[in-house]
Tab-separated table of C-alpha atoms in Angstrom:
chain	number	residue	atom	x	y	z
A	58	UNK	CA	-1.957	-16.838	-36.569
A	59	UNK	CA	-2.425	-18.963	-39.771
A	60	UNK	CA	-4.011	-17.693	-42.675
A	61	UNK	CA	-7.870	-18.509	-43.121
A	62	UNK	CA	-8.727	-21.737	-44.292
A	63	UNK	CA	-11.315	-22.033	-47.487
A	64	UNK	CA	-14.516	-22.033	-46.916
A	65	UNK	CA	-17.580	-23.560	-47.939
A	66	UNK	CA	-19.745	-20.835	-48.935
A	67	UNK	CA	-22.772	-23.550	-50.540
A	68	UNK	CA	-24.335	-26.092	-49.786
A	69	UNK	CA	-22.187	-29.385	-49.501
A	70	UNK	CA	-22.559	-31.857	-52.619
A	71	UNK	CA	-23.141	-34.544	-50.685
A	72	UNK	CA	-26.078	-33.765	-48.950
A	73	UNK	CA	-28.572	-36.865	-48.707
A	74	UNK	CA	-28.462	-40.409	-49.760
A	75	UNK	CA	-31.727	-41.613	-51.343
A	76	UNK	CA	-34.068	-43.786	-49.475
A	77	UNK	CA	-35.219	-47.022	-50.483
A	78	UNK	CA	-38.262	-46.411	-49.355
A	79	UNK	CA	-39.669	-42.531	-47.840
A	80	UNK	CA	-39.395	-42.565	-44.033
A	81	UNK	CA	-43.083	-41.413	-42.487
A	82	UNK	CA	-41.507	-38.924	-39.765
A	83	UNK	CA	-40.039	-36.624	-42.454
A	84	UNK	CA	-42.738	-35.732	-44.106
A	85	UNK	CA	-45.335	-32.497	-43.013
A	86	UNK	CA	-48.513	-32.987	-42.517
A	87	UNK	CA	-49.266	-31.577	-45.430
A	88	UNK	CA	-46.864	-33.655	-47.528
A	89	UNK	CA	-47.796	-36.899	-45.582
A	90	UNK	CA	-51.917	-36.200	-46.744
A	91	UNK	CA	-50.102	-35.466	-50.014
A	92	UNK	CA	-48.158	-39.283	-50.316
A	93	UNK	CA	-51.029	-41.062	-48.335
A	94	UNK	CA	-53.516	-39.561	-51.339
A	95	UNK	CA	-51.027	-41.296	-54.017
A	96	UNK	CA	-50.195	-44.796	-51.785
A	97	UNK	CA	-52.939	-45.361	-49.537
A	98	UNK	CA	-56.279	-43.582	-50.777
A	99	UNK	CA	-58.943	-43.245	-48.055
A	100	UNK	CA	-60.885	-41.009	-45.809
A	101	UNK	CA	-59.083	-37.462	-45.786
A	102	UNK	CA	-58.592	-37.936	-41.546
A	103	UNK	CA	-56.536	-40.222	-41.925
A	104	UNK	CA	-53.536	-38.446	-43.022
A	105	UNK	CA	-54.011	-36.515	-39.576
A	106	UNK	CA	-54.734	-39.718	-37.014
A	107	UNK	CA	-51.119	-41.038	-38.804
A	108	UNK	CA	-49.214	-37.440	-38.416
A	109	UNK	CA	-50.304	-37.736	-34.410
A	110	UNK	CA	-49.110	-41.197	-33.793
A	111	UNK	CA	-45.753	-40.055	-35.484
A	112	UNK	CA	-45.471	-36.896	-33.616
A	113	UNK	CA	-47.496	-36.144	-30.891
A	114	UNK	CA	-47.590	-40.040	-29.795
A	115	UNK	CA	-44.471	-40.720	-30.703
A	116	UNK	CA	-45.122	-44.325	-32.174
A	117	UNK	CA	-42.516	-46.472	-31.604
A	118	UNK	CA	-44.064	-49.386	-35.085
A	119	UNK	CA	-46.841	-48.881	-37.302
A	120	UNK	CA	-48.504	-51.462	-35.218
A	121	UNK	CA	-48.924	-49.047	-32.558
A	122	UNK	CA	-51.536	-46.929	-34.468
A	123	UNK	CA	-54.248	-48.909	-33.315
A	124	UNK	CA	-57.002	-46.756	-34.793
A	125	UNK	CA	-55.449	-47.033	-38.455
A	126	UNK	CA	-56.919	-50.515	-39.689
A	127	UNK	CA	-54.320	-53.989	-40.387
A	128	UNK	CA	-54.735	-53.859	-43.904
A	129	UNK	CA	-53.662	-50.360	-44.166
A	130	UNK	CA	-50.868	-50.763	-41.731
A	131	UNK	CA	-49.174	-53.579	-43.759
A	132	UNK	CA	-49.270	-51.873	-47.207
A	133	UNK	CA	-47.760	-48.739	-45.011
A	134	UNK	CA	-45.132	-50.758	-44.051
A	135	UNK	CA	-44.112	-52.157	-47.739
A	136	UNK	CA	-43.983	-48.674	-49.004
A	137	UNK	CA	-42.851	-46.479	-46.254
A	138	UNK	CA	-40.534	-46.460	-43.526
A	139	UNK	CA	-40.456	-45.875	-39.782
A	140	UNK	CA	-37.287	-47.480	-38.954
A	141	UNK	CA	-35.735	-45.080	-35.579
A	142	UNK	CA	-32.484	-43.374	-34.407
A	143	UNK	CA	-30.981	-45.084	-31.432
A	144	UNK	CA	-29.905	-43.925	-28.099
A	145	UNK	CA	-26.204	-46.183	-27.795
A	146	UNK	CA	-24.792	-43.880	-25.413
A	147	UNK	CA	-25.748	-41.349	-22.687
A	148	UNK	CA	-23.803	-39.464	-19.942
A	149	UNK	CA	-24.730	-37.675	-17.088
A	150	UNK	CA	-23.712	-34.413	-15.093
A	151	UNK	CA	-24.517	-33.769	-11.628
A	152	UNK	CA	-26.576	-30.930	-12.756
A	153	UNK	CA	-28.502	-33.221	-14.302
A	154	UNK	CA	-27.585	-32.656	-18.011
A	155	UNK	CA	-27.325	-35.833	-20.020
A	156	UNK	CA	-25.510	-35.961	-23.546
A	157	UNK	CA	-26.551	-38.349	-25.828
A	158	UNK	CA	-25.094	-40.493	-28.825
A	159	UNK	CA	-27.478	-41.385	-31.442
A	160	UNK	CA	-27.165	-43.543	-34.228
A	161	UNK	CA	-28.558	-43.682	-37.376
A	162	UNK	CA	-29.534	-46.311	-40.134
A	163	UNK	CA	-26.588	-46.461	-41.697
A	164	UNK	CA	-24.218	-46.306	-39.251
A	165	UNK	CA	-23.215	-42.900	-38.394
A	166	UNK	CA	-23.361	-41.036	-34.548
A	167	UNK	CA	-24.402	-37.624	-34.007
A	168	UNK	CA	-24.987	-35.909	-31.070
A	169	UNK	CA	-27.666	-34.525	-28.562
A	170	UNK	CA	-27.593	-32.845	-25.567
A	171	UNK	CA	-30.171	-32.128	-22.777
A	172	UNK	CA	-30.051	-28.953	-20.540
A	173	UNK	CA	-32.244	-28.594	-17.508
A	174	UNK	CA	-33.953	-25.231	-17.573
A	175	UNK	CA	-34.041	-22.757	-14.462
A	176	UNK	CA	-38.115	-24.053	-14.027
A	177	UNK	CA	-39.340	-27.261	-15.163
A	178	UNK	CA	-38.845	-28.475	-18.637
A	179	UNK	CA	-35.392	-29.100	-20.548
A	180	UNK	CA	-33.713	-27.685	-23.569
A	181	UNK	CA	-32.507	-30.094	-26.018
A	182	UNK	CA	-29.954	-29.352	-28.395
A	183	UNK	CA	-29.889	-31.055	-31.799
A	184	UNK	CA	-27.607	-31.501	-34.713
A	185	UNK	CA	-28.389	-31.106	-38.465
A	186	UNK	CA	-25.566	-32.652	-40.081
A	187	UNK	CA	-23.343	-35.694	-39.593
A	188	UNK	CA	-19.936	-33.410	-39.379
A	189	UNK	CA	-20.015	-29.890	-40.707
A	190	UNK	CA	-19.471	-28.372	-43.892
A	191	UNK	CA	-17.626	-25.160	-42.203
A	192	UNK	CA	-14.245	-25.065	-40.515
A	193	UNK	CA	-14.779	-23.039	-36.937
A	194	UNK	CA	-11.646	-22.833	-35.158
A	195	UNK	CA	-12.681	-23.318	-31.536
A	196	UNK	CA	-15.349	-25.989	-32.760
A	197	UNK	CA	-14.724	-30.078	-32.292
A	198	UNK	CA	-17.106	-31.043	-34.792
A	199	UNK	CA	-14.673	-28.955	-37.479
A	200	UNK	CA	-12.207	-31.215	-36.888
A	201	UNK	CA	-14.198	-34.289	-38.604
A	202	UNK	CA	-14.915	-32.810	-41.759
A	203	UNK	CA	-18.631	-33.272	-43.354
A	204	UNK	CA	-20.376	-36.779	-44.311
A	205	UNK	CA	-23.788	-35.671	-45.024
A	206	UNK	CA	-26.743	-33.526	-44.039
A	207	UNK	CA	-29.486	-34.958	-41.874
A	208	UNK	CA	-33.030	-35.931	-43.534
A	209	UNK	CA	-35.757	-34.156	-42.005
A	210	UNK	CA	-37.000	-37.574	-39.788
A	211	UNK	CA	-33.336	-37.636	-38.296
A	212	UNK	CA	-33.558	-33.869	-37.159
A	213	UNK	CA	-36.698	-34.382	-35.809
A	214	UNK	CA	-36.019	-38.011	-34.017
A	215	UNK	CA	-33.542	-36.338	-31.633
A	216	UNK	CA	-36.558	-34.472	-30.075
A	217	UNK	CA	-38.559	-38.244	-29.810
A	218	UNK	CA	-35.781	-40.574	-28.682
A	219	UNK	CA	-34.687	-38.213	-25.902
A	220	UNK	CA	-38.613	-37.867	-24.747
A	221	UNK	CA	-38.741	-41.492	-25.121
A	222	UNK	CA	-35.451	-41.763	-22.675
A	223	UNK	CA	-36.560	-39.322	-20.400
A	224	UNK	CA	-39.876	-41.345	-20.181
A	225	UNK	CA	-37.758	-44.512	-19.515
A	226	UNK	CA	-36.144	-42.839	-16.765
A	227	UNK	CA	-38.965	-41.280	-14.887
A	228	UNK	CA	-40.986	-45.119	-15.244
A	229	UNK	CA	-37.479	-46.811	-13.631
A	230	UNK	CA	-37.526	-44.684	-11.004
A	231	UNK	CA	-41.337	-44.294	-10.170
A	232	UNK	CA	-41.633	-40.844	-10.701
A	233	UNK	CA	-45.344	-39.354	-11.274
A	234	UNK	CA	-44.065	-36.691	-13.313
A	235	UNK	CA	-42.011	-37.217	-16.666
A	236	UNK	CA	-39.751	-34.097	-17.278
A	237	UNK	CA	-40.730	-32.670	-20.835
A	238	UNK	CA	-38.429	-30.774	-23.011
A	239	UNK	CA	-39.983	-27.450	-24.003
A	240	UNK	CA	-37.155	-25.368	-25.945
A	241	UNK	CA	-35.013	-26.793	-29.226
A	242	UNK	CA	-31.931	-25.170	-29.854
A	243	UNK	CA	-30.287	-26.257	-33.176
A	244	UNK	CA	-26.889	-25.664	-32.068
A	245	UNK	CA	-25.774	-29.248	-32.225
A	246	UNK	CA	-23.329	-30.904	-35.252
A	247	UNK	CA	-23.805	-29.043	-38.291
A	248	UNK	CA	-24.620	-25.708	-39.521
A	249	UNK	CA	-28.347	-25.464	-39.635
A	250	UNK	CA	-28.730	-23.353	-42.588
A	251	UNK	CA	-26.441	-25.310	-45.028
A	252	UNK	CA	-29.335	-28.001	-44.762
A	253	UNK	CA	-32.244	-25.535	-45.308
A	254	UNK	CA	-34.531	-27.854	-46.200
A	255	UNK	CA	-34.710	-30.308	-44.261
A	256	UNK	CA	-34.192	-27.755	-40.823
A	257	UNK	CA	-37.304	-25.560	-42.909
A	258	UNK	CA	-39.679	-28.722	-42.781
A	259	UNK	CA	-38.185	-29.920	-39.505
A	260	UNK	CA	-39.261	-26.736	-37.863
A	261	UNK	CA	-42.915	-27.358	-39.949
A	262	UNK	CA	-43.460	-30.831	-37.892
A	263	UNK	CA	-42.406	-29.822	-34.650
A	264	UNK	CA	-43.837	-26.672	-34.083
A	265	UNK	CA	-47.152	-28.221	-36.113
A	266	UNK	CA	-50.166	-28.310	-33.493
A	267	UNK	CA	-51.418	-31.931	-34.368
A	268	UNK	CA	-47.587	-33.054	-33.645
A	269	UNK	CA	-44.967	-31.783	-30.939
A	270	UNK	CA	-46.523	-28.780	-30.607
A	271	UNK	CA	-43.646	-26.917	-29.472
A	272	UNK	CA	-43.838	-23.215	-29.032
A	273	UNK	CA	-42.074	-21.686	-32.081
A	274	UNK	CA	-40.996	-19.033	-29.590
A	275	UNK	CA	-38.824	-21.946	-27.821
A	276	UNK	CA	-37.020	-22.129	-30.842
A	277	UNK	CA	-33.879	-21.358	-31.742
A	278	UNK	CA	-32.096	-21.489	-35.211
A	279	UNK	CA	-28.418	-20.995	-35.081
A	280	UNK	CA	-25.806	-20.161	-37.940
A	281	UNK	CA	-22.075	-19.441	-38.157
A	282	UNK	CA	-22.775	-16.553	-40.180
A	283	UNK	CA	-24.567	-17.753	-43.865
A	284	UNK	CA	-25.949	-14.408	-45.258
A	285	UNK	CA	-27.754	-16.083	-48.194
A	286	UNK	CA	-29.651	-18.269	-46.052
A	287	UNK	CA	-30.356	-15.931	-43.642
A	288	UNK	CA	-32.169	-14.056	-45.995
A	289	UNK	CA	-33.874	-16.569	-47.053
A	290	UNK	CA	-34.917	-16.939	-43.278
A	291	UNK	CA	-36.160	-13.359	-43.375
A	292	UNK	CA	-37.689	-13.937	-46.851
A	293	UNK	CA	-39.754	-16.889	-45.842
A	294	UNK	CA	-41.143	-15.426	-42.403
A	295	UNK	CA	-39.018	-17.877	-40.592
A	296	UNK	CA	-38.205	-14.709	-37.540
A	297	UNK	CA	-42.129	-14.779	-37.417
A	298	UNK	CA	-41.712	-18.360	-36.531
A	299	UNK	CA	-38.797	-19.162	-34.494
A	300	UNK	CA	-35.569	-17.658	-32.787
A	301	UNK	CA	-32.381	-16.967	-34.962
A	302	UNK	CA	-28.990	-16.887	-33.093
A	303	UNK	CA	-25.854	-15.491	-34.605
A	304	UNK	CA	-22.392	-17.331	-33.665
A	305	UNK	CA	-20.346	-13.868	-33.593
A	306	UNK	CA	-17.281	-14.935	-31.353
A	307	UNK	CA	-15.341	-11.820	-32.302
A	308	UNK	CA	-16.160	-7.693	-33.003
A	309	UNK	CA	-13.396	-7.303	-35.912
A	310	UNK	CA	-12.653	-8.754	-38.999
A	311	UNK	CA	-9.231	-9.375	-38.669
A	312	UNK	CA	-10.182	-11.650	-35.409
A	313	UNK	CA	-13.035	-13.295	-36.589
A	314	UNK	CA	-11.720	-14.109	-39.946
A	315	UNK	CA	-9.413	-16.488	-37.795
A	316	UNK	CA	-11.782	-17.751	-35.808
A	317	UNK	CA	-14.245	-18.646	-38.303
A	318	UNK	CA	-13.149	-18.288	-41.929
A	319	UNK	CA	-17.050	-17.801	-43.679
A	320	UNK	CA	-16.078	-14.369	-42.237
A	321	UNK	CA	-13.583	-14.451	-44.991
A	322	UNK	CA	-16.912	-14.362	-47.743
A	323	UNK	CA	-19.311	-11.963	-45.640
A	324	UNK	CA	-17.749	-10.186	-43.139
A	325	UNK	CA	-19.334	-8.695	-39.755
A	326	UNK	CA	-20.745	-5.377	-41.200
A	327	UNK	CA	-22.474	-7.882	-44.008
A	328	UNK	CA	-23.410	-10.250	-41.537
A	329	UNK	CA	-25.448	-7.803	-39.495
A	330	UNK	CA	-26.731	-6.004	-41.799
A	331	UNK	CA	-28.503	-9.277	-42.684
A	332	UNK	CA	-29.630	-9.589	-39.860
A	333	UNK	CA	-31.112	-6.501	-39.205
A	334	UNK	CA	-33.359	-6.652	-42.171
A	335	UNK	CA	-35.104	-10.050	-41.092
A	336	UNK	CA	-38.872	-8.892	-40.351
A	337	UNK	CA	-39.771	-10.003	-36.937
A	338	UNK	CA	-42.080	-9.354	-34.292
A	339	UNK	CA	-41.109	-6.609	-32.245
A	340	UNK	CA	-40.499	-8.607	-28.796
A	341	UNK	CA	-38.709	-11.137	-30.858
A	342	UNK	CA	-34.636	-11.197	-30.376
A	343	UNK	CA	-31.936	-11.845	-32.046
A	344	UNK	CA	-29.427	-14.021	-29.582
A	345	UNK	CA	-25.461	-13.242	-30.528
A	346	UNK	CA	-23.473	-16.135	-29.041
A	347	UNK	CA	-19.762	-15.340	-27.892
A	348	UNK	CA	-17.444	-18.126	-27.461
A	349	UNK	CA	-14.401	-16.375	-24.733
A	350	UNK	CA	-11.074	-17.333	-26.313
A	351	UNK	CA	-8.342	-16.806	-23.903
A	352	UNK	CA	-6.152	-14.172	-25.445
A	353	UNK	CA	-8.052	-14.559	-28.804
A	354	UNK	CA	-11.284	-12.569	-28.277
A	355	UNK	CA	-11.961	-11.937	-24.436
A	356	UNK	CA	-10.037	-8.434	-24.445
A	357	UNK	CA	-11.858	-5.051	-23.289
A	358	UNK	CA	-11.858	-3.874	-26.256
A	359	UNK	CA	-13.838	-6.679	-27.560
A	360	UNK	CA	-16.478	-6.095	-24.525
A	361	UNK	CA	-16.846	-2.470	-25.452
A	362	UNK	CA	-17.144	-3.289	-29.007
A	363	UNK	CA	-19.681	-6.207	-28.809
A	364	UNK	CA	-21.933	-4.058	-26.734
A	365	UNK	CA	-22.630	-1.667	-29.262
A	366	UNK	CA	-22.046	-2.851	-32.567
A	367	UNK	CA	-26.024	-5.158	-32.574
A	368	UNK	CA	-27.896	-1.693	-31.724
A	369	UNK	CA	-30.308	-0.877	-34.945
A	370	UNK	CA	-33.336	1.204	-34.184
A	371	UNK	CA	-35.171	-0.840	-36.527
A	372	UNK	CA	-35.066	-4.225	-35.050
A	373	UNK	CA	-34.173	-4.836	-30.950
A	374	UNK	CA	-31.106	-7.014	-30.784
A	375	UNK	CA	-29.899	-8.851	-27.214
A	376	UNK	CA	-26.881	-6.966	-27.207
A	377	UNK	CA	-23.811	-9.551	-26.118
A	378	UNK	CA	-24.137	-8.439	-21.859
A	379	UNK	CA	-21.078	-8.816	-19.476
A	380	UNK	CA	-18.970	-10.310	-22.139
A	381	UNK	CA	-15.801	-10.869	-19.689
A	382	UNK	CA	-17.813	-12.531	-16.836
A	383	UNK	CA	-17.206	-16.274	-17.436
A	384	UNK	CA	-14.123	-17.195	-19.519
A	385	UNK	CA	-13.882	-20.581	-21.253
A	386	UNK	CA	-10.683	-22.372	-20.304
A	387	UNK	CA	-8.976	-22.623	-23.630
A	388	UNK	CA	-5.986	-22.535	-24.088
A	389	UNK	CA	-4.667	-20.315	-27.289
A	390	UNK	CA	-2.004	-22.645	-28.166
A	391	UNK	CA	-4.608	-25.384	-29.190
A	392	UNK	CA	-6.353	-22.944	-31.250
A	393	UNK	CA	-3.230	-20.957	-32.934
């Protein structure tokens, strides 16, 4: 195997270009009161009727908010922005997943994908950055090298468009019942916690009552392994809030350093440790993902090891169960 590439152990340079004008859907609601207070003084409601037709209503213009007067509309739209991703491409499995291509202002795609849950509902995967900023083996967003980090409204507009198609779909085929999606995983493009921020507010606006109102529970936060940030995530009560899942993909050093080189800076014993120290409600779980590498990382070794190594007293982990069961077909020549 080839030695470990360099890794990017901050957060990218170029993280965000700078808007002409602020774009409405990336600010909280407590921001959004905040800017409306300094651009468009008036009665103190109004910063919450505009934060439900962005989020919970999903409005497609500013002259969809039919409660928010003309006058106030047009000096919204001078200063601010609501300008959309868009949906240019979508395929379909026969178990009825659908993988989307989005676009966004200025030109780039990113990607989305919808998973149909066991019940009713879907889980939508999302992306965080255009490219990523690490270099994961076994990962083909690696191989396009980072562009830039999402803003907060681009994060967040995955969630919308995809309602929005799955809306479109039910009303062409004259279904009563609209399929909703109820879990976000943010295991898309990107590595979540290199854009802290803007995943941070993200997760304020769609778990935010008056908006999406998803179920912070039905959350899911995953990172390649960032200790500092995932800290931070313990620091700031973020395990209170939402899920945190841990792209392992190997039980020693020597493998995983291979596999994905931020092992290189904080290795597996620092990694969990990390983890384990993130205050979280006792039911609350930490999910360990485990990509099977054919003759990489699928040994039995590595099932023995990766059942045992997540157990802390402390703090119940979901230990990494029947390892061995389903192997990806991958080749290890196009890895090594």
């Amino acid at each position: 195997m080839p030695a470990p590439e360099l890794v990017a152990i901050r957060p990218p340079r170029r993280g965000l270009p700078k808007p002409a004008r602020p774009h409405l859907r990336g600010m909280d609601r407590e921001a959004l009161a905040q800017w409306l207070g300094e651009h468009l003084p008036g009665p103190r409601f109004r910063a919450t009727q505009i934060f439900e037709w962005l989020h919970r209503h999903r409005a497609p213009s500013l002259d969809a908010m039919t409660n928010v007067g003309r006058a106030e509309r047009a000096r919204l739209q001078e200063q601010a922005t609501l300008e959309p991703l868009v949906i240019d491409a979508v395929q379909h499995a026969a178990d009825g997943t659908r993988k989307l291509r989005l676009r966004t202002t200025d030109g780039h795609a990113i990607e989305s994908v919808l998973i149909p849950n066991e019940g009713r509902g879907l889980t939508q995967c999302i992306s965080s950055m255009i490219g990523c900023s690490l270099t994961c083996r076994f990962c083909a967003t690696a191989t396009l090298g980072f562009e830039r980090n999402l803003h907060t409204w681009e994060i967040v507009d995955q969630v919308y468009r995809a309602q929005d198609l799955l809306q479109a779909e039910a009303d062409q085929a004259g279904a009563a019942w609209v399929p909703r999606i109820t879990n976000v995983v943010f295991m898309g493009m990107g590595e979540p916690l290199h854009n802290y921020g803007q995943v941070r507010r993200a997760l304020s606006i769609l778990t935010d009552a008056r908006g999406a109102a998803l179920a912070g529970r039905r959350i899911t936060v995953s990172t390649a392994g960032l200790v500092p940030a995932i800290e931070r995530f313990g620091r700031e009560g973020l395990g209170h809030e939402v899920g945190l899942a841990i792209s392992l993909n190997a039980t020693t050093d020597e493998i995983r350093d291979r596999v994905m080189p931020i092992n290189t800076r904080w290795n597996i014993a620092r990694l969990l440790d990390a983890v384990r120290q993130i205050p979280s409600p006792r039911r609350r779980r930490v999910t360990f993902e485990y990509v099977l590498l054919a003759g990489v990382n699928d040994a039995p070794d590595d099932a023995r090891r990766s059942r045992i190594m997540p157990v802390n007293q402390r703090f119940p982990l979901a230990a990494l169960k029947d390892a061995l069961r389903a192997h990806v077909p991958h080749g290890r020549g196009v890895l090594f």
